[in-house]
Every structure is written in structure tokens, then in C-alpha cells.
Amino acid sequence: MSLTPANAERLKQAFAQCRDMEGTLREQLEAYAAAGREIFPAYGDAVDRLVARIHENGGGENAPRPGEEMPPFLLPDEASHLVSLASLLEKGPVAVMFYRGHWCPYCRLNVSAVIEAMPEIRAIGGQIVAIMPETQKYAGQFKSEFGAPFSVLTDLDNGYALSINLAIWLGTEIQQLLSYLDLSSFHGNDGWVLPIPATFVVGRDGLVKARFVDPDFRKRMEIDDLIEALKSAGEVR
């Protein structure tokens, strides 16, 4: 069953309602997931099967854990400037956040909540950097649409995500249900591979202080937890 134009419009309206609702990020995500399951049940069921498969295969389990070094990266931002983890850490602790793409409503809810919290994040000396597998054209759209005050980096072909055990293949069922999306154009390839959405809070020493890795992309690190982790990472010990 494909997504009809009418249901696509209903999902768009549901997204707007969830984005504007009072409540935590978790509550917004859960509300959108519930609306999505009602409007496009075939996709909700397929996602449940995808998540179960990823769990069975240990997806994300071997990603960097607290106390371990966050592998360095050097990736282009939306303006083609190379950004390294080392350069960010010179300024303070950083939350490295992996997003599926500019088209993903859960990523969009996530980034909206992060942007709303940026004054508090900046006040404690924290930084945010987003990483996604889309070309710079779409990374730029993602940044400009939300007015994101941080870099959005392109991890072409999921090279960095693969290196830290976050990349997953969506499978033919999800590919068919999402056939209305032009992922090959977004990614510059036909792989249908995405990162598991994840957040790693990294201290200035390059070590992971906290992480949130869940194969269920409908779940994200709560904003209060993100702020607390950045605050703790920035404290002198």
C-alpha cells in the first residue's frame, strides 16, 4: 500500500500539530507516531518489523560507549567547509547528532526541539553538530528551513556512520513504502542505507560522556537529558 496524496497531506498536518504542541520531545514524537500509524498503518507495521530486525542483529550496540573515544571525523558542512571533531572540541563539549534526512518528520521534530533549547545549551558552553547522509544541497535545505545555528555535515555514503556501526539497510519492504521519496537523489546513491539516529555527547578530552542509540528512529534523546549531559561534560573535574 502506497501513501496517497490525501494521506500525505494528513501526515503533513499531523506533523505541524505535533511540532506546535506543548510537551516534551518524547511526547511530540509519540503523538506523531500514533498519528502516523492511524494514517499510514502499513508503514507503522513495517517499521516495527524493521526495528525488530535491527535489534536482532545488534544494530547500534557497538557504537562508541561512554568512556570510549569518539572516532574523529572531517566532513563537509552545508557550505562545503570541512569541519572536524577536533576543531569543535577546542571550543567545548559537543553533541554529535545523527539524523536520517531532511525529509524525516521525526528528525524534524528532533531538530526543532534542539534549536528551541539552544540558548540554554550555549549558556552552559555546549555545542551541537548534525550529521546526515544527504548531499550538501539537502543538508543546506535542512539547516535553512529550521534556521539551525549549527553545522549540518554531509556523511556521503554513510562512511562515518559505517565506521562507528550505525549504518543500516532499510530493506525492500520499507523501500517500497517510501518509494514516493527520492532518496537516491538525496543521497547521491541507490543504497537505501541510513544511520540509526543517535546522539553522542563528547567531552573536550574526546571521550564519549553520554549517548542515546536506539534502532527505533521514533525515539530520540530527551532534551533535558541532552542539556544535563552537555553540562556534566563541560564541568571541570
CSV table of C-alpha atoms in Angstrom, one decimal:
chain,number,residue,atom,x,y,z
A,1,MET,CA,0.0,0.0,0.0
A,2,SER,CA,1.5,3.3,-1.1
A,3,LEU,CA,0.9,6.7,0.5
A,4,THR,CA,-1.9,8.6,-1.2
A,5,PRO,CA,-1.7,12.3,-1.7
A,6,ALA,CA,-4.6,12.8,0.7
A,7,ASN,CA,-2.8,10.9,3.4
A,8,ALA,CA,0.4,12.7,2.7
A,9,GLU,CA,-1.4,15.9,3.4
A,10,ARG,CA,-2.9,14.4,6.6
A,11,LEU,CA,0.7,13.5,7.7
A,12,LYS,CA,1.9,17.0,7.0
A,13,GLN,CA,-0.9,18.4,9.1
A,14,ALA,CA,-0.2,15.9,11.9
A,15,PHE,CA,3.4,16.9,11.9
A,16,ALA,CA,2.6,20.6,12.2
A,17,GLN,CA,0.3,19.9,15.1
A,18,CYS,CA,2.9,17.8,16.9
A,19,ARG,CA,5.6,20.3,16.4
A,20,ASP,CA,3.5,23.1,17.9
A,21,MET,CA,2.1,21.1,20.8
A,22,GLU,CA,3.1,21.8,24.3
A,23,GLY,CA,5.1,19.0,25.9
A,24,THR,CA,8.4,17.2,25.8
A,25,LEU,CA,10.1,15.9,22.7
A,26,ARG,CA,9.2,12.4,23.6
A,27,GLU,CA,5.5,13.4,23.8
A,28,GLN,CA,5.7,15.1,20.4
A,29,LEU,CA,7.4,12.0,18.9
A,30,GLU,CA,4.9,9.7,20.4
A,31,ALA,CA,2.0,11.8,19.2
A,32,TYR,CA,3.3,11.8,15.7
A,33,ALA,CA,4.0,8.1,15.7
A,34,ALA,CA,0.4,7.5,16.8
A,35,ALA,CA,-1.0,9.7,14.1
A,36,GLY,CA,1.3,8.1,11.5
A,37,ARG,CA,0.1,4.6,12.5
A,38,GLU,CA,-3.5,5.7,12.1
A,39,ILE,CA,-3.0,7.5,8.7
A,40,PHE,CA,-0.4,5.0,7.2
A,41,PRO,CA,-0.7,1.8,9.2
A,42,ALA,CA,1.2,-0.3,6.6
A,43,TYR,CA,4.3,1.8,7.2
A,44,GLY,CA,4.0,1.7,11.0
A,45,ASP,CA,3.8,-2.1,10.9
A,46,ALA,CA,6.8,-2.3,8.5
A,47,VAL,CA,8.8,0.0,10.9
A,48,ASP,CA,8.0,-2.4,13.8
A,49,ARG,CA,9.4,-5.3,11.7
A,50,LEU,CA,12.5,-3.2,10.7
A,51,VAL,CA,13.2,-2.3,14.3
A,52,ALA,CA,12.9,-5.9,15.4
A,53,ARG,CA,15.3,-7.0,12.7
A,54,ILE,CA,17.9,-4.3,13.7
A,55,HIS,CA,17.6,-5.3,17.3
A,56,GLU,CA,18.1,-9.0,16.5
A,57,ASN,CA,21.3,-8.1,14.5
A,58,GLY,CA,22.6,-5.9,17.3
A,59,GLY,CA,22.3,-2.7,15.4
A,60,GLY,CA,24.0,0.2,17.2
A,61,GLU,CA,25.2,-1.9,20.1
A,62,ASN,CA,28.9,-1.5,19.1
A,63,ALA,CA,28.7,2.3,18.6
A,64,PRO,CA,31.0,4.3,20.9
A,65,ARG,CA,30.0,4.0,24.6
A,66,PRO,CA,30.6,6.3,27.5
A,67,GLY,CA,34.2,6.3,28.4
A,68,GLU,CA,35.4,5.4,24.9
A,69,GLU,CA,36.9,7.7,22.4
A,70,MET,CA,34.7,9.2,19.8
A,71,PRO,CA,36.3,8.5,16.5
A,72,PRO,CA,37.5,11.7,14.7
A,73,PHE,CA,35.7,13.0,11.6
A,74,LEU,CA,36.4,15.5,8.9
A,75,LEU,CA,33.2,16.2,7.0
A,76,PRO,CA,31.9,19.0,4.7
A,77,ASP,CA,29.2,21.3,6.0
A,78,GLU,CA,26.3,22.7,4.0
A,79,ALA,CA,28.6,25.4,2.7
A,80,SER,CA,31.4,22.9,1.7
A,81,HIS,CA,33.6,23.9,4.6
A,82,LEU,CA,35.4,21.0,6.2
A,83,VAL,CA,34.5,20.6,9.9
A,84,SER,CA,36.5,18.3,12.2
A,85,LEU,CA,35.5,16.9,15.6
A,86,ALA,CA,38.8,18.2,17.0
A,87,SER,CA,38.1,21.8,15.9
A,88,LEU,CA,34.7,21.6,17.7
A,89,LEU,CA,36.1,20.2,20.9
A,90,GLU,CA,38.6,23.1,21.1
A,91,LYS,CA,35.5,25.3,21.9
A,92,GLY,CA,33.9,22.9,24.4
A,93,PRO,CA,31.8,19.7,24.7
A,94,VAL,CA,29.7,18.8,21.7
A,95,ALA,CA,26.7,16.7,21.0
A,96,VAL,CA,27.2,14.8,17.8
A,97,MET,CA,23.7,14.1,16.4
A,98,PHE,CA,23.0,11.7,13.6
A,99,TYR,CA,19.8,12.4,11.5
A,100,ARG,CA,18.2,10.3,8.8
A,101,GLY,CA,17.5,13.2,6.5
A,102,HIS,CA,15.7,16.5,5.8
A,103,TRP,CA,12.5,14.5,4.8
A,104,CYS,CA,12.2,12.6,8.1
A,105,PRO,CA,9.4,14.0,10.3
A,106,TYR,CA,11.0,12.6,13.5
A,107,CYS,CA,14.3,14.2,12.7
A,108,ARG,CA,12.5,17.5,12.0
A,109,LEU,CA,10.7,17.3,15.4
A,110,ASN,CA,14.1,16.5,17.0
A,111,VAL,CA,15.9,19.4,15.4
A,112,SER,CA,13.1,21.8,16.2
A,113,ALA,CA,13.3,20.9,19.9
A,114,VAL,CA,17.1,21.2,19.9
A,115,ILE,CA,17.0,24.6,18.3
A,116,GLU,CA,14.5,25.8,20.9
A,117,ALA,CA,16.9,24.7,23.6
A,118,MET,CA,20.0,26.4,22.0
A,119,PRO,CA,20.0,29.4,24.4
A,120,GLU,CA,20.3,27.1,27.3
A,121,ILE,CA,22.8,24.8,25.5
A,122,ARG,CA,25.0,27.8,24.7
A,123,ALA,CA,24.7,29.2,28.2
A,124,ILE,CA,26.4,26.0,29.6
A,125,GLY,CA,29.1,26.1,26.8
A,126,GLY,CA,27.7,23.2,24.8
A,127,GLN,CA,27.7,22.8,21.1
A,128,ILE,CA,25.6,20.8,18.6
A,129,VAL,CA,26.7,19.3,15.2
A,130,ALA,CA,24.4,17.4,13.0
A,131,ILE,CA,25.5,14.6,10.6
A,132,MET,CA,23.3,13.2,7.8
A,133,PRO,CA,23.9,11.1,4.7
A,134,GLU,CA,22.4,13.6,2.3
A,135,THR,CA,24.3,15.8,-0.2
A,136,GLN,CA,25.1,19.3,0.8
A,137,LYS,CA,22.2,20.7,-1.2
A,138,TYR,CA,19.7,18.9,1.1
A,139,ALA,CA,21.9,19.5,4.2
A,140,GLY,CA,21.6,23.2,3.4
A,141,GLN,CA,17.9,22.9,3.0
A,142,PHE,CA,17.6,21.2,6.4
A,143,LYS,CA,19.7,24.0,8.0
A,144,SER,CA,18.0,26.9,6.3
A,145,GLU,CA,14.4,25.6,6.8
A,146,PHE,CA,14.8,25.5,10.5
A,147,GLY,CA,17.4,28.2,10.9
A,148,ALA,CA,19.7,25.8,12.6
A,149,PRO,CA,22.5,27.7,14.4
A,150,PHE,CA,25.0,24.9,14.0
A,151,SER,CA,26.7,23.0,11.2
A,152,VAL,CA,24.9,20.2,9.3
A,153,LEU,CA,27.5,17.9,7.9
A,154,THR,CA,27.3,15.5,5.0
A,155,ASP,CA,28.3,11.9,5.6
A,156,LEU,CA,28.3,10.8,2.0
A,157,ASP,CA,27.6,7.1,1.5
A,158,ASN,CA,27.4,6.8,5.3
A,159,GLY,CA,31.1,6.4,5.6
A,160,TYR,CA,31.4,7.8,9.1
A,161,ALA,CA,28.2,6.1,10.3
A,162,LEU,CA,29.5,2.8,9.0
A,163,SER,CA,32.8,3.3,10.8
A,164,ILE,CA,31.0,3.5,14.2
A,165,ASN,CA,28.5,0.8,13.5
A,166,LEU,CA,25.4,3.0,13.0
A,167,ALA,CA,24.5,2.4,9.3
A,168,ILE,CA,21.6,0.1,8.4
A,169,TRP,CA,20.0,-1.1,5.2
A,170,LEU,CA,16.3,-0.3,5.2
A,171,GLY,CA,15.2,-3.4,3.3
A,172,THR,CA,12.9,-3.9,0.4
A,173,GLU,CA,9.6,-3.5,2.3
A,174,ILE,CA,10.4,0.0,3.6
A,175,GLN,CA,11.9,0.9,0.3
A,176,GLN,CA,8.6,0.1,-1.4
A,177,LEU,CA,6.6,2.0,1.1
A,178,LEU,CA,8.9,5.0,0.9
A,179,SER,CA,9.1,4.9,-2.9
A,180,TYR,CA,7.5,8.3,-3.1
A,181,LEU,CA,10.7,9.7,-1.7
A,182,ASP,CA,13.7,10.4,-4.0
A,183,LEU,CA,16.3,9.0,-1.6
A,184,SER,CA,18.7,8.3,-4.4
A,185,SER,CA,18.8,12.0,-5.3
A,186,PHE,CA,19.0,13.0,-1.6
A,187,HIS,CA,22.0,10.6,-1.1
A,188,GLY,CA,23.6,10.5,-4.5
A,189,ASN,CA,23.4,6.7,-4.5
A,190,ASP,CA,20.8,3.9,-4.6
A,191,GLY,CA,21.8,2.1,-1.4
A,192,TRP,CA,18.8,2.9,0.8
A,193,VAL,CA,21.2,2.9,3.8
A,194,LEU,CA,20.5,5.3,6.7
A,195,PRO,CA,22.2,5.9,10.1
A,196,ILE,CA,20.5,4.9,13.2
A,197,PRO,CA,19.6,8.2,14.7
A,198,ALA,CA,21.9,8.7,17.7
A,199,THR,CA,23.4,11.4,19.9
A,200,PHE,CA,26.9,11.3,21.4
A,201,VAL,CA,27.9,13.9,24.0
A,202,VAL,CA,31.7,14.2,23.7
A,203,GLY,CA,33.9,16.0,26.2
A,204,ARG,CA,36.9,18.1,25.4
A,205,ASP,CA,39.1,15.1,26.0
A,206,GLY,CA,37.4,13.4,23.1
A,207,LEU,CA,35.7,10.8,25.2
A,208,VAL,CA,32.0,10.0,25.0
A,209,LYS,CA,30.3,11.1,28.2
A,210,ALA,CA,26.7,10.0,27.3
A,211,ARG,CA,24.9,8.5,24.3
A,212,PHE,CA,21.5,7.7,23.0
A,213,VAL,CA,21.4,5.0,20.4
A,214,ASP,CA,18.0,3.3,19.6
A,215,PRO,CA,17.3,1.4,16.3
A,216,ASP,CA,13.7,2.8,16.7
A,217,PHE,CA,14.1,6.1,14.9
A,218,ARG,CA,10.8,7.2,16.5
A,219,LYS,CA,12.7,7.7,19.8
A,220,ARG,CA,15.4,10.3,20.5
A,221,MET,CA,17.4,11.6,23.4
A,222,GLU,CA,15.2,13.8,25.6
A,223,ILE,CA,16.2,17.5,25.6
A,224,ASP,CA,16.6,17.7,29.3
A,225,ASP,CA,19.0,14.7,29.2
A,226,LEU,CA,20.9,16.3,26.4
A,227,ILE,CA,21.4,19.5,28.3
A,228,GLU,CA,22.3,17.7,31.5
A,229,ALA,CA,24.9,15.6,29.6
A,230,LEU,CA,26.5,18.7,28.0
A,231,LYS,CA,26.5,20.5,31.3
A,232,SER,CA,28.2,17.5,33.0
A,233,ALA,CA,30.7,17.1,30.2
A,234,GLY,CA,31.7,20.8,30.5
A,235,GLU,CA,32.4,20.6,34.2
A,236,VAL,CA,36.0,20.7,35.3
A,237,ARG,CA,36.8,17.6,37.3
